[in-house]
């Protein structure tokens, strides 16, 4: 039931959220399309294939063999499983560009559909810090035919220059469009100052009694108000920076995909339908098994 409604909700969110241009996108839940680019001066390299990319995820697993104690016949039985030796997911920022502007994408926490996904096998553990990593990966792929496949390597990535669809929390920082809450920022600044009592005393304890009295506290509040006003003035003249990241509301999806909007929406609809089928199949199976138990 959970997955039925989760997948259906994602499909509806994709269909109901209008695709916006970066320059005119509204603050809050936003849907953008554009070309994925690296930030100036930043290099994102996938650990296994050593390819330049926007995002990567990798996993190295080792085959583990254990004696299956559930068998009591004369033959020995072993069961195999895969134990994760190393894994990682990129959280580096990258850019999305359309014909109106550039948006900074923070991929942490996103559901990602990559442009490249591959799993291969080898006969030795691979270190992501290996200086000969590119040739090592090629060697591992060749050895996958040798029959000694005790290690499994998986890599997913989004290549630079791919067209992307993103859905998440759109926010503009700086410029005239930034929503500034003076009272909130004054409270935050005062709370920060309260964690530094020595600084408060050195700056505002005019009578030297080691305490901040009512008159001195009024001056503390006035100073905080002035600092926030100064910060506002500086931020309003700064260039506007657009960002897209994971929504604060966990019920809202955060999606980064190389697939187009229609494909993604259809995929989630099919996932929801499959979950409906699985729900009824499990229910029928449970009733059938329960009937056999009660009959016996």
PDB file of C-alpha atoms in Angstrom:
ATOM      1  CA  UNK A   1       0.000   0.000   0.000  1.00  0.00           C
ATOM      2  CA  UNK A   2       2.845   2.376   0.840  1.00  0.00           C
ATOM      3  CA  UNK A   3       4.511   1.942  -2.567  1.00  0.00           C
ATOM      4  CA  UNK A   4       1.189   2.189  -4.436  1.00  0.00           C
ATOM      5  CA  UNK A   5       0.569   5.687  -3.080  1.00  0.00           C
ATOM      6  CA  UNK A   6       4.240   6.733  -3.115  1.00  0.00           C
ATOM      7  CA  UNK A   7       4.700   5.996  -6.829  1.00  0.00           C
ATOM      8  CA  UNK A   8       1.290   7.451  -7.739  1.00  0.00           C
ATOM      9  CA  UNK A   9       2.061  10.641  -5.775  1.00  0.00           C
ATOM     10  CA  UNK A  10       5.369  11.045  -7.612  1.00  0.00           C
ATOM     11  CA  UNK A  11       3.681  10.620 -10.970  1.00  0.00           C
ATOM     12  CA  UNK A  12       1.066  13.242 -10.089  1.00  0.00           C
ATOM     13  CA  UNK A  13       3.707  15.678  -8.818  1.00  0.00           C
ATOM     14  CA  UNK A  14       5.617  15.383 -12.092  1.00  0.00           C
ATOM     15  CA  UNK A  15       2.460  15.893 -14.169  1.00  0.00           C
ATOM     16  CA  UNK A  16       1.056  18.750 -12.072  1.00  0.00           C
ATOM     17  CA  UNK A  17       4.248  20.803 -11.612  1.00  0.00           C
ATOM     18  CA  UNK A  18       4.757  23.138 -14.595  1.00  0.00           C
ATOM     19  CA  UNK A  19       8.183  23.150 -16.218  1.00  0.00           C
ATOM     20  CA  UNK A  20       9.744  26.572 -15.673  1.00  0.00           C
ATOM     21  CA  UNK A  21      12.577  28.581 -17.103  1.00  0.00           C
ATOM     22  CA  UNK A  22      15.316  29.314 -14.583  1.00  0.00           C
ATOM     23  CA  UNK A  23      14.978  33.091 -14.794  1.00  0.00           C
ATOM     24  CA  UNK A  24      11.222  33.086 -14.136  1.00  0.00           C
ATOM     25  CA  UNK A  25      10.855  30.040 -11.851  1.00  0.00           C
ATOM     26  CA  UNK A  26       8.817  30.510  -8.672  1.00  0.00           C
ATOM     27  CA  UNK A  27      10.357  29.944  -5.265  1.00  0.00           C
ATOM     28  CA  UNK A  28       9.493  26.559  -3.766  1.00  0.00           C
ATOM     29  CA  UNK A  29       8.747  23.328  -5.603  1.00  0.00           C
ATOM     30  CA  UNK A  30      10.210  23.708  -9.083  1.00  0.00           C
ATOM     31  CA  UNK A  31      10.673  21.669 -12.242  1.00  0.00           C
ATOM     32  CA  UNK A  32      13.487  22.500 -14.662  1.00  0.00           C
ATOM     33  CA  UNK A  33      15.008  21.082 -17.836  1.00  0.00           C
ATOM     34  CA  UNK A  34      18.387  21.900 -19.312  1.00  0.00           C
ATOM     35  CA  UNK A  35      21.961  20.854 -20.000  1.00  0.00           C
ATOM     36  CA  UNK A  36      24.112  19.530 -17.156  1.00  0.00           C
ATOM     37  CA  UNK A  37      27.464  21.276 -16.766  1.00  0.00           C
ATOM     38  CA  UNK A  38      30.351  21.319 -14.325  1.00  0.00           C
ATOM     39  CA  UNK A  39      30.957  24.341 -12.136  1.00  0.00           C
ATOM     40  CA  UNK A  40      33.914  26.464 -13.153  1.00  0.00           C
ATOM     41  CA  UNK A  41      37.169  25.061 -11.810  1.00  0.00           C
ATOM     42  CA  UNK A  42      35.560  21.855 -10.451  1.00  0.00           C
ATOM     43  CA  UNK A  43      36.392  18.312 -11.503  1.00  0.00           C
ATOM     44  CA  UNK A  44      34.100  15.377 -10.639  1.00  0.00           C
ATOM     45  CA  UNK A  45      35.731  12.038 -11.490  1.00  0.00           C
ATOM     46  CA  UNK A  46      34.001   8.669 -11.139  1.00  0.00           C
ATOM     47  CA  UNK A  47      36.149   6.399  -8.906  1.00  0.00           C
ATOM     48  CA  UNK A  48      36.085   3.200 -10.980  1.00  0.00           C
ATOM     49  CA  UNK A  49      36.155   4.277 -14.615  1.00  0.00           C
ATOM     50  CA  UNK A  50      37.914   7.599 -13.911  1.00  0.00           C
ATOM     51  CA  UNK A  51      35.535   9.428 -16.247  1.00  0.00           C
ATOM     52  CA  UNK A  52      34.613  13.081 -15.822  1.00  0.00           C
ATOM     53  CA  UNK A  53      30.951  13.358 -14.852  1.00  0.00           C
ATOM     54  CA  UNK A  54      28.323  15.390 -13.004  1.00  0.00           C
ATOM     55  CA  UNK A  55      27.322  12.669 -10.520  1.00  0.00           C
ATOM     56  CA  UNK A  56      28.433   9.123  -9.716  1.00  0.00           C
ATOM     57  CA  UNK A  57      27.608   6.168  -7.491  1.00  0.00           C
ATOM     58  CA  UNK A  58      29.782   3.095  -7.102  1.00  0.00           C
ATOM     59  CA  UNK A  59      29.891  -0.146  -5.126  1.00  0.00           C
ATOM     60  CA  UNK A  60      32.486  -2.899  -4.742  1.00  0.00           C
ATOM     61  CA  UNK A  61      31.242  -6.243  -3.409  1.00  0.00           C
ATOM     62  CA  UNK A  62      32.927  -9.519  -2.484  1.00  0.00           C
ATOM     63  CA  UNK A  63      31.356 -12.938  -2.911  1.00  0.00           C
ATOM     64  CA  UNK A  64      30.997 -14.714   0.441  1.00  0.00           C
ATOM     65  CA  UNK A  65      30.390 -18.453   0.661  1.00  0.00           C
ATOM     66  CA  UNK A  66      28.801 -19.980   3.753  1.00  0.00           C
ATOM     67  CA  UNK A  67      27.821 -23.526   4.679  1.00  0.00           C
ATOM     68  CA  UNK A  68      24.045 -23.932   4.501  1.00  0.00           C
ATOM     69  CA  UNK A  69      23.221 -25.635   7.816  1.00  0.00           C
ATOM     70  CA  UNK A  70      19.613 -26.084   6.746  1.00  0.00           C
ATOM     71  CA  UNK A  71      20.535 -29.223   4.770  1.00  0.00           C
ATOM     72  CA  UNK A  72      21.004 -32.494   6.629  1.00  0.00           C
ATOM     73  CA  UNK A  73      21.683 -34.905   3.761  1.00  0.00           C
ATOM     74  CA  UNK A  74      25.020 -36.444   2.833  1.00  0.00           C
ATOM     75  CA  UNK A  75      25.901 -33.712   0.368  1.00  0.00           C
ATOM     76  CA  UNK A  76      27.491 -30.452   1.436  1.00  0.00           C
ATOM     77  CA  UNK A  77      25.695 -27.280   0.426  1.00  0.00           C
ATOM     78  CA  UNK A  78      26.971 -23.717   0.424  1.00  0.00           C
ATOM     79  CA  UNK A  79      25.115 -20.491  -0.128  1.00  0.00           C
ATOM     80  CA  UNK A  80      26.669 -17.378  -1.579  1.00  0.00           C
ATOM     81  CA  UNK A  81      25.979 -13.723  -0.925  1.00  0.00           C
ATOM     82  CA  UNK A  82      27.615 -10.401  -1.778  1.00  0.00           C
ATOM     83  CA  UNK A  83      29.246  -8.332   0.966  1.00  0.00           C
ATOM     84  CA  UNK A  84      29.822  -4.624   0.274  1.00  0.00           C
ATOM     85  CA  UNK A  85      33.523  -3.755   0.637  1.00  0.00           C
ATOM     86  CA  UNK A  86      33.374  -0.138  -0.523  1.00  0.00           C
ATOM     87  CA  UNK A  87      30.724   2.243  -1.840  1.00  0.00           C
ATOM     88  CA  UNK A  88      30.046   5.908  -2.324  1.00  0.00           C
ATOM     89  CA  UNK A  89      27.767   8.516  -3.860  1.00  0.00           C
ATOM     90  CA  UNK A  90      28.757  11.919  -5.188  1.00  0.00           C
ATOM     91  CA  UNK A  91      27.358  14.982  -3.429  1.00  0.00           C
ATOM     92  CA  UNK A  92      29.274  17.589  -5.442  1.00  0.00           C
ATOM     93  CA  UNK A  93      27.374  20.572  -6.819  1.00  0.00           C
ATOM     94  CA  UNK A  94      26.939  20.970 -10.570  1.00  0.00           C
ATOM     95  CA  UNK A  95      25.049  23.288 -12.933  1.00  0.00           C
ATOM     96  CA  UNK A  96      21.906  23.117 -15.026  1.00  0.00           C
ATOM     97  CA  UNK A  97      21.747  25.565 -17.931  1.00  0.00           C
ATOM     98  CA  UNK A  98      18.780  26.560 -20.069  1.00  0.00           C
ATOM     99  CA  UNK A  99      18.333  29.471 -22.482  1.00  0.00           C
ATOM    100  CA  UNK A 100      17.512  31.911 -19.643  1.00  0.00           C
ATOM    101  CA  UNK A 101      20.125  31.203 -16.994  1.00  0.00           C
ATOM    102  CA  UNK A 102      22.058  28.791 -14.789  1.00  0.00           C
ATOM    103  CA  UNK A 103      20.919  26.918 -11.663  1.00  0.00           C
ATOM    104  CA  UNK A 104      23.164  25.227  -9.073  1.00  0.00           C
ATOM    105  CA  UNK A 105      22.058  21.634  -8.395  1.00  0.00           C
ATOM    106  CA  UNK A 106      22.767  20.008  -5.023  1.00  0.00           C
ATOM    107  CA  UNK A 107      22.215  16.258  -5.691  1.00  0.00           C
ATOM    108  CA  UNK A 108      22.332  15.079  -2.070  1.00  0.00           C
ATOM    109  CA  UNK A 109      19.244  12.997  -1.302  1.00  0.00           C
ATOM    110  CA  UNK A 110      17.989  12.867  -4.893  1.00  0.00           C
ATOM    111  CA  UNK A 111      16.482   9.909  -6.735  1.00  0.00           C
ATOM    112  CA  UNK A 112      18.805   9.746  -9.739  1.00  0.00           C
ATOM    113  CA  UNK A 113      18.336   8.131 -13.145  1.00  0.00           C
ATOM    114  CA  UNK A 114      21.889   8.001 -14.583  1.00  0.00           C
ATOM    115  CA  UNK A 115      23.081   8.112 -18.174  1.00  0.00           C
ATOM    116  CA  UNK A 116      25.565   5.254 -17.556  1.00  0.00           C
ATOM    117  CA  UNK A 117      25.097   2.122 -15.454  1.00  0.00           C
ATOM    118  CA  UNK A 118      27.307  -0.956 -15.569  1.00  0.00           C
ATOM    119  CA  UNK A 119      28.094  -4.004 -13.440  1.00  0.00           C
ATOM    120  CA  UNK A 120      31.087  -6.252 -14.063  1.00  0.00           C
ATOM    121  CA  UNK A 121      33.104  -8.913 -12.238  1.00  0.00           C
ATOM    122  CA  UNK A 122      36.734  -9.564 -11.395  1.00  0.00           C
ATOM    123  CA  UNK A 123      39.064 -11.744  -9.362  1.00  0.00           C
ATOM    124  CA  UNK A 124      40.542  -9.156  -6.991  1.00  0.00           C
ATOM    125  CA  UNK A 125      39.471  -6.223  -4.872  1.00  0.00           C
ATOM    126  CA  UNK A 126      39.837  -2.894  -6.601  1.00  0.00           C
ATOM    127  CA  UNK A 127      41.058   0.193  -4.776  1.00  0.00           C
ATOM    128  CA  UNK A 128      39.568   3.510  -5.847  1.00  0.00           C
ATOM    129  CA  UNK A 129      42.924   5.128  -4.965  1.00  0.00           C
ATOM    130  CA  UNK A 130      44.856   2.869  -7.364  1.00  0.00           C
ATOM    131  CA  UNK A 131      47.062   5.124  -9.515  1.00  0.00           C
ATOM    132  CA  UNK A 132      46.614   2.717 -12.436  1.00  0.00           C
ATOM    133  CA  UNK A 133      42.859   2.647 -11.940  1.00  0.00           C
ATOM    134  CA  UNK A 134      41.849   3.020 -15.591  1.00  0.00           C
ATOM    135  CA  UNK A 135      43.971   0.079 -16.747  1.00  0.00           C
ATOM    136  CA  UNK A 136      42.931  -1.823 -13.622  1.00  0.00           C
ATOM    137  CA  UNK A 137      39.269  -1.461 -14.528  1.00  0.00           C
ATOM    138  CA  UNK A 138      39.938  -2.691 -18.043  1.00  0.00           C
ATOM    139  CA  UNK A 139      41.795  -5.671 -16.581  1.00  0.00           C
ATOM    140  CA  UNK A 140      38.906  -6.458 -14.257  1.00  0.00           C
ATOM    141  CA  UNK A 141      36.439  -6.393 -17.140  1.00  0.00           C
ATOM    142  CA  UNK A 142      38.673  -8.791 -19.102  1.00  0.00           C
ATOM    143  CA  UNK A 143      39.025 -11.113 -16.127  1.00  0.00           C
ATOM    144  CA  UNK A 144      35.252 -11.323 -15.785  1.00  0.00           C
ATOM    145  CA  UNK A 145      35.414 -14.178 -18.318  1.00  0.00           C
ATOM    146  CA  UNK A 146      37.992 -16.160 -16.366  1.00  0.00           C
ATOM    147  CA  UNK A 147      35.492 -17.783 -13.996  1.00  0.00           C
ATOM    148  CA  UNK A 148      37.103 -16.364 -10.851  1.00  0.00           C
ATOM    149  CA  UNK A 149      34.438 -13.745 -10.312  1.00  0.00           C
ATOM    150  CA  UNK A 150      34.821 -13.194  -6.577  1.00  0.00           C
ATOM    151  CA  UNK A 151      34.296  -9.444  -6.813  1.00  0.00           C
ATOM    152  CA  UNK A 152      31.481  -7.414  -8.316  1.00  0.00           C
ATOM    153  CA  UNK A 153      31.859  -3.772  -9.365  1.00  0.00           C
ATOM    154  CA  UNK A 154      28.968  -1.412 -10.080  1.00  0.00           C
ATOM    155  CA  UNK A 155      29.153   2.150 -11.335  1.00  0.00           C
ATOM    156  CA  UNK A 156      26.452   4.640 -12.244  1.00  0.00           C
ATOM    157  CA  UNK A 157      27.052   8.177 -13.441  1.00  0.00           C
ATOM    158  CA  UNK A 158      25.603  11.201 -15.232  1.00  0.00           C
ATOM    159  CA  UNK A 159      27.915  12.338 -17.996  1.00  0.00           C
ATOM    160  CA  UNK A 160      28.719  15.989 -18.614  1.00  0.00           C
ATOM    161  CA  UNK A 161      26.541  17.682 -21.229  1.00  0.00           C
ATOM    162  CA  UNK A 162      23.497  15.424 -20.856  1.00  0.00           C
ATOM    163  CA  UNK A 163      20.013  16.936 -20.997  1.00  0.00           C
ATOM    164  CA  UNK A 164      18.494  16.680 -17.516  1.00  0.00           C
ATOM    165  CA  UNK A 165      15.096  16.835 -15.891  1.00  0.00           C
ATOM    166  CA  UNK A 166      15.113  17.997 -12.253  1.00  0.00           C
ATOM    167  CA  UNK A 167      12.317  18.370  -9.710  1.00  0.00           C
ATOM    168  CA  UNK A 168      12.983  19.746  -6.241  1.00  0.00           C
ATOM    169  CA  UNK A 169      13.141  22.854  -4.065  1.00  0.00           C
ATOM    170  CA  UNK A 170      13.987  25.926  -6.123  1.00  0.00           C
ATOM    171  CA  UNK A 171      15.462  28.877  -4.256  1.00  0.00           C
ATOM    172  CA  UNK A 172      17.093  32.134  -5.360  1.00  0.00           C
ATOM    173  CA  UNK A 173      19.787  33.691  -3.172  1.00  0.00           C
ATOM    174  CA  UNK A 174      20.779  37.335  -3.470  1.00  0.00           C
ATOM    175  CA  UNK A 175      19.279  39.897  -5.805  1.00  0.00           C
ATOM    176  CA  UNK A 176      15.906  41.592  -5.513  1.00  0.00           C
ATOM    177  CA  UNK A 177      13.885  38.346  -5.619  1.00  0.00           C
ATOM    178  CA  UNK A 178      15.283  36.929  -2.370  1.00  0.00           C
ATOM    179  CA  UNK A 179      12.674  36.904   0.374  1.00  0.00           C
ATOM    180  CA  UNK A 180      14.252  38.480   3.447  1.00  0.00           C
ATOM    181  CA  UNK A 181      12.810  37.974   6.932  1.00  0.00           C
ATOM    182  CA  UNK A 182      14.413  40.616   9.115  1.00  0.00           C
ATOM    183  CA  UNK A 183      12.854  39.528  12.420  1.00  0.00           C
ATOM    184  CA  UNK A 184      13.894  35.922  11.897  1.00  0.00           C
ATOM    185  CA  UNK A 185      17.473  36.845  11.024  1.00  0.00           C
ATOM    186  CA  UNK A 186      17.749  39.193  14.009  1.00  0.00           C
ATOM    187  CA  UNK A 187      16.589  36.368  16.287  1.00  0.00           C
ATOM    188  CA  UNK A 188      19.109  33.995  14.742  1.00  0.00           C
ATOM    189  CA  UNK A 189      21.934  36.514  15.164  1.00  0.00           C
ATOM    190  CA  UNK A 190      21.012  37.150  18.812  1.00  0.00           C
ATOM    191  CA  UNK A 191      20.896  33.405  19.470  1.00  0.00           C
ATOM    192  CA  UNK A 192      24.361  33.107  17.927  1.00  0.00           C
ATOM    193  CA  UNK A 193      25.717  35.931  20.087  1.00  0.00           C
ATOM    194  CA  UNK A 194      24.272  34.327  23.237  1.00  0.00           C
ATOM    195  CA  UNK A 195      26.533  31.325  22.651  1.00  0.00           C
ATOM    196  CA  UNK A 196      29.509  33.713  22.942  1.00  0.00           C
ATOM    197  CA  UNK A 197      29.025  35.429  26.337  1.00  0.00           C
ATOM    198  CA  UNK A 198      32.632  36.655  26.464  1.00  0.00           C
ATOM    199  CA  UNK A 199      32.152  38.545  23.209  1.00  0.00           C
ATOM    200  CA  UNK A 200      28.876  40.050  24.456  1.00  0.00           C
ATOM    201  CA  UNK A 201      30.471  41.253  27.682  1.00  0.00           C
ATOM    202  CA  UNK A 202      33.539  42.669  25.960  1.00  0.00           C
ATOM    203  CA  UNK A 203      31.385  44.565  23.465  1.00  0.00           C
ATOM    204  CA  UNK A 204      28.326  45.661  25.435  1.00  0.00           C
ATOM    205  CA  UNK A 205      29.103  45.518  29.219  1.00  0.00           C
ATOM    206  CA  UNK A 206      29.673  49.246  29.596  1.00  0.00           C
ATOM    207  CA  UNK A 207      29.554  49.410  33.408  1.00  0.00           C
ATOM    208  CA  UNK A 208      31.890  46.438  33.826  1.00  0.00           C
ATOM    209  CA  UNK A 209      29.709  44.491  36.295  1.00  0.00           C
ATOM    210  CA  UNK A 210      30.069  41.229  34.337  1.00  0.00           C
ATOM    211  CA  UNK A 211      26.420  41.153  33.285  1.00  0.00           C
ATOM    212  CA  UNK A 212      24.260  42.494  30.471  1.00  0.00           C
ATOM    213  CA  UNK A 213      21.537  44.604  32.103  1.00  0.00           C
ATOM    214  CA  UNK A 214      18.295  45.792  30.474  1.00  0.00           C
ATOM    215  CA  UNK A 215      19.756  49.006  29.057  1.00  0.00           C
ATOM    216  CA  UNK A 216      22.777  47.169  27.663  1.00  0.00           C
ATOM    217  CA  UNK A 217      20.533  44.461  26.175  1.00  0.00           C
ATOM    218  CA  UNK A 218      18.626  47.159  24.278  1.00  0.00           C
ATOM    219  CA  UNK A 219      21.928  48.165  22.713  1.00  0.00           C
ATOM    220  CA  UNK A 220      22.639  44.498  21.858  1.00  0.00           C
ATOM    221  CA  UNK A 221      19.323  44.301  20.017  1.00  0.00           C
ATOM    222  CA  UNK A 222      19.971  47.575  18.211  1.00  0.00           C
ATOM    223  CA  UNK A 223      23.410  46.352  17.096  1.00  0.00           C
ATOM    224  CA  UNK A 224      21.922  43.082  15.815  1.00  0.00           C
ATOM    225  CA  UNK A 225      19.279  45.044  13.908  1.00  0.00           C
ATOM    226  CA  UNK A 226      21.966  47.216  12.282  1.00  0.00           C
ATOM    227  CA  UNK A 227      24.076  44.197  11.263  1.00  0.00           C
ATOM    228  CA  UNK A 228      21.085  42.476   9.658  1.00  0.00           C
ATOM    229  CA  UNK A 229      20.176  45.680   7.785  1.00  0.00           C
ATOM    230  CA  UNK A 230      23.755  45.930   6.493  1.00  0.00           C
ATOM    231  CA  UNK A 231      23.681  42.271   5.416  1.00  0.00           C
ATOM    232  CA  UNK A 232      20.394  42.840   3.581  1.00  0.00           C
ATOM    233  CA  UNK A 233      21.816  45.825   1.698  1.00  0.00           C
ATOM    234  CA  UNK A 234      24.862  43.835   0.602  1.00  0.00           C
ATOM    235  CA  UNK A 235      22.842  40.784  -0.488  1.00  0.00           C
ATOM    236  CA  UNK A 236      20.344  42.807  -2.505  1.00  0.00           C
ATOM    237  CA  UNK A 237      23.068  44.164  -4.783  1.00  0.00           C
ATOM    238  CA  UNK A 238      24.789  40.797  -5.220  1.00  0.00           C
ATOM    239  CA  UNK A 239      24.165  38.753  -8.392  1.00  0.00           C
ATOM    240  CA  UNK A 240      21.185  36.417  -8.064  1.00  0.00           C
ATOM    241  CA  UNK A 241      22.121  32.734  -7.614  1.00  0.00           C
ATOM    242  CA  UNK A 242      19.502  30.063  -8.331  1.00  0.00           C
ATOM    243  CA  UNK A 243      19.679  26.708  -6.530  1.00  0.00           C
ATOM    244  CA  UNK A 244      17.713  23.468  -6.587  1.00  0.00           C
ATOM    245  CA  UNK A 245      18.001  20.928  -3.773  1.00  0.00           C
ATOM    246  CA  UNK A 246      16.100  18.399  -1.668  1.00  0.00           C
ATOM    247  CA  UNK A 247      12.710  19.723  -0.466  1.00  0.00           C
ATOM    248  CA  UNK A 248      12.247  20.372   3.244  1.00  0.00           C
ATOM    249  CA  UNK A 249       8.942  18.460   3.103  1.00  0.00           C
ATOM    250  CA  UNK A 250       9.942  14.774   2.880  1.00  0.00           C
ATOM    251  CA  UNK A 251       6.674  13.985   1.059  1.00  0.00           C
ATOM    252  CA  UNK A 252       7.817  15.974  -1.966  1.00  0.00           C
ATOM    253  CA  UNK A 253      10.085  14.133  -4.413  1.00  0.00           C
ATOM    254  CA  UNK A 254      13.584  15.194  -5.411  1.00  0.00           C
ATOM    255  CA  UNK A 255      14.379  13.805  -8.853  1.00  0.00           C
ATOM    256  CA  UNK A 256      17.379  14.167 -11.166  1.00  0.00           C
ATOM    257  CA  UNK A 257      17.012  12.228 -14.395  1.00  0.00           C
ATOM    258  CA  UNK A 258      18.403  11.950 -17.917  1.00  0.00           C
ATOM    259  CA  UNK A 259      14.941  10.779 -19.022  1.00  0.00           C
ATOM    260  CA  UNK A 260      12.260  13.185 -20.197  1.00  0.00           C
ATOM    261  CA  UNK A 261       9.292  14.172 -18.048  1.00  0.00           C
ATOM    262  CA  UNK A 262       6.744  11.936 -19.797  1.00  0.00           C
ATOM    263  CA  UNK A 263       8.953   8.850 -19.531  1.00  0.00           C
ATOM    264  CA  UNK A 264       9.551   9.383 -15.812  1.00  0.00           C
ATOM    265  CA  UNK A 265       5.852   9.965 -15.085  1.00  0.00           C
ATOM    266  CA  UNK A 266       4.838   6.834 -17.036  1.00  0.00           C
ATOM    267  CA  UNK A 267       7.482   4.801 -15.211  1.00  0.00           C
ATOM    268  CA  UNK A 268       6.113   5.759 -11.806  1.00  0.00           C
ATOM    269  CA  UNK A 269       2.560   5.005 -12.965  1.00  0.00           C
ATOM    270  CA  UNK A 270       3.640   1.517 -13.996  1.00  0.00           C
ATOM    271  CA  UNK A 271       5.443   1.088 -10.674  1.00  0.00           C
ATOM    272  CA  UNK A 272       2.195   2.016  -8.899  1.00  0.00           C
ATOM    273  CA  UNK A 273       0.224  -0.489 -10.992  1.00  0.00           C
ATOM    274  CA  UNK A 274       2.795  -3.171 -10.284  1.00  0.00           C
ATOM    275  CA  UNK A 275       2.511  -2.443  -6.571  1.00  0.00           C
ATOM    276  CA  UNK A 276      -1.280  -2.855  -6.803  1.00  0.00           C
ATOM    277  CA  UNK A 277      -0.807  -6.261  -8.445  1.00  0.00           C
ATOM    278  CA  UNK A 278       1.766  -7.277  -5.805  1.00  0.00           C
ATOM    279  CA  UNK A 279      -0.564  -6.141  -3.010  1.00  0.00           C
ATOM    280  CA  UNK A 280      -3.461  -8.305  -4.224  1.00  0.00           C
ATOM    281  CA  UNK A 281      -1.151 -11.238  -5.070  1.00  0.00           C
ATOM    282  CA  UNK A 282       0.262 -11.196  -1.535  1.00  0.00           C
ATOM    283  CA  UNK A 283      -3.232 -10.883  -0.072  1.00  0.00           C
ATOM    284  CA  UNK A 284      -4.575 -13.837  -2.081  1.00  0.00           C
ATOM    285  CA  UNK A 285      -1.522 -15.933  -1.191  1.00  0.00           C
ATOM    286  CA  UNK A 286      -1.949 -15.116   2.499  1.00  0.00           C
ATOM    287  CA  UNK A 287      -5.637 -16.087   2.468  1.00  0.00           C
ATOM    288  CA  UNK A 288      -4.808 -19.325   0.607  1.00  0.00           C
ATOM    289  CA  UNK A 289      -2.046 -20.304   3.065  1.00  0.00           C
ATOM    290  CA  UNK A 290      -4.252 -19.363   6.018  1.00  0.00           C
ATOM    291  CA  UNK A 291      -7.042 -21.555   4.607  1.00  0.00           C
ATOM    292  CA  UNK A 292      -4.669 -24.541   4.341  1.00  0.00           C
ATOM    293  CA  UNK A 293      -3.479 -24.013   7.921  1.00  0.00           C
ATOM    294  CA  UNK A 294      -6.998 -23.828   9.289  1.00  0.00           C
ATOM    295  CA  UNK A 295      -8.113 -26.881   7.271  1.00  0.00           C
ATOM    296  CA  UNK A 296      -5.296 -28.951   8.703  1.00  0.00           C
TER     297      UNK A 296
END
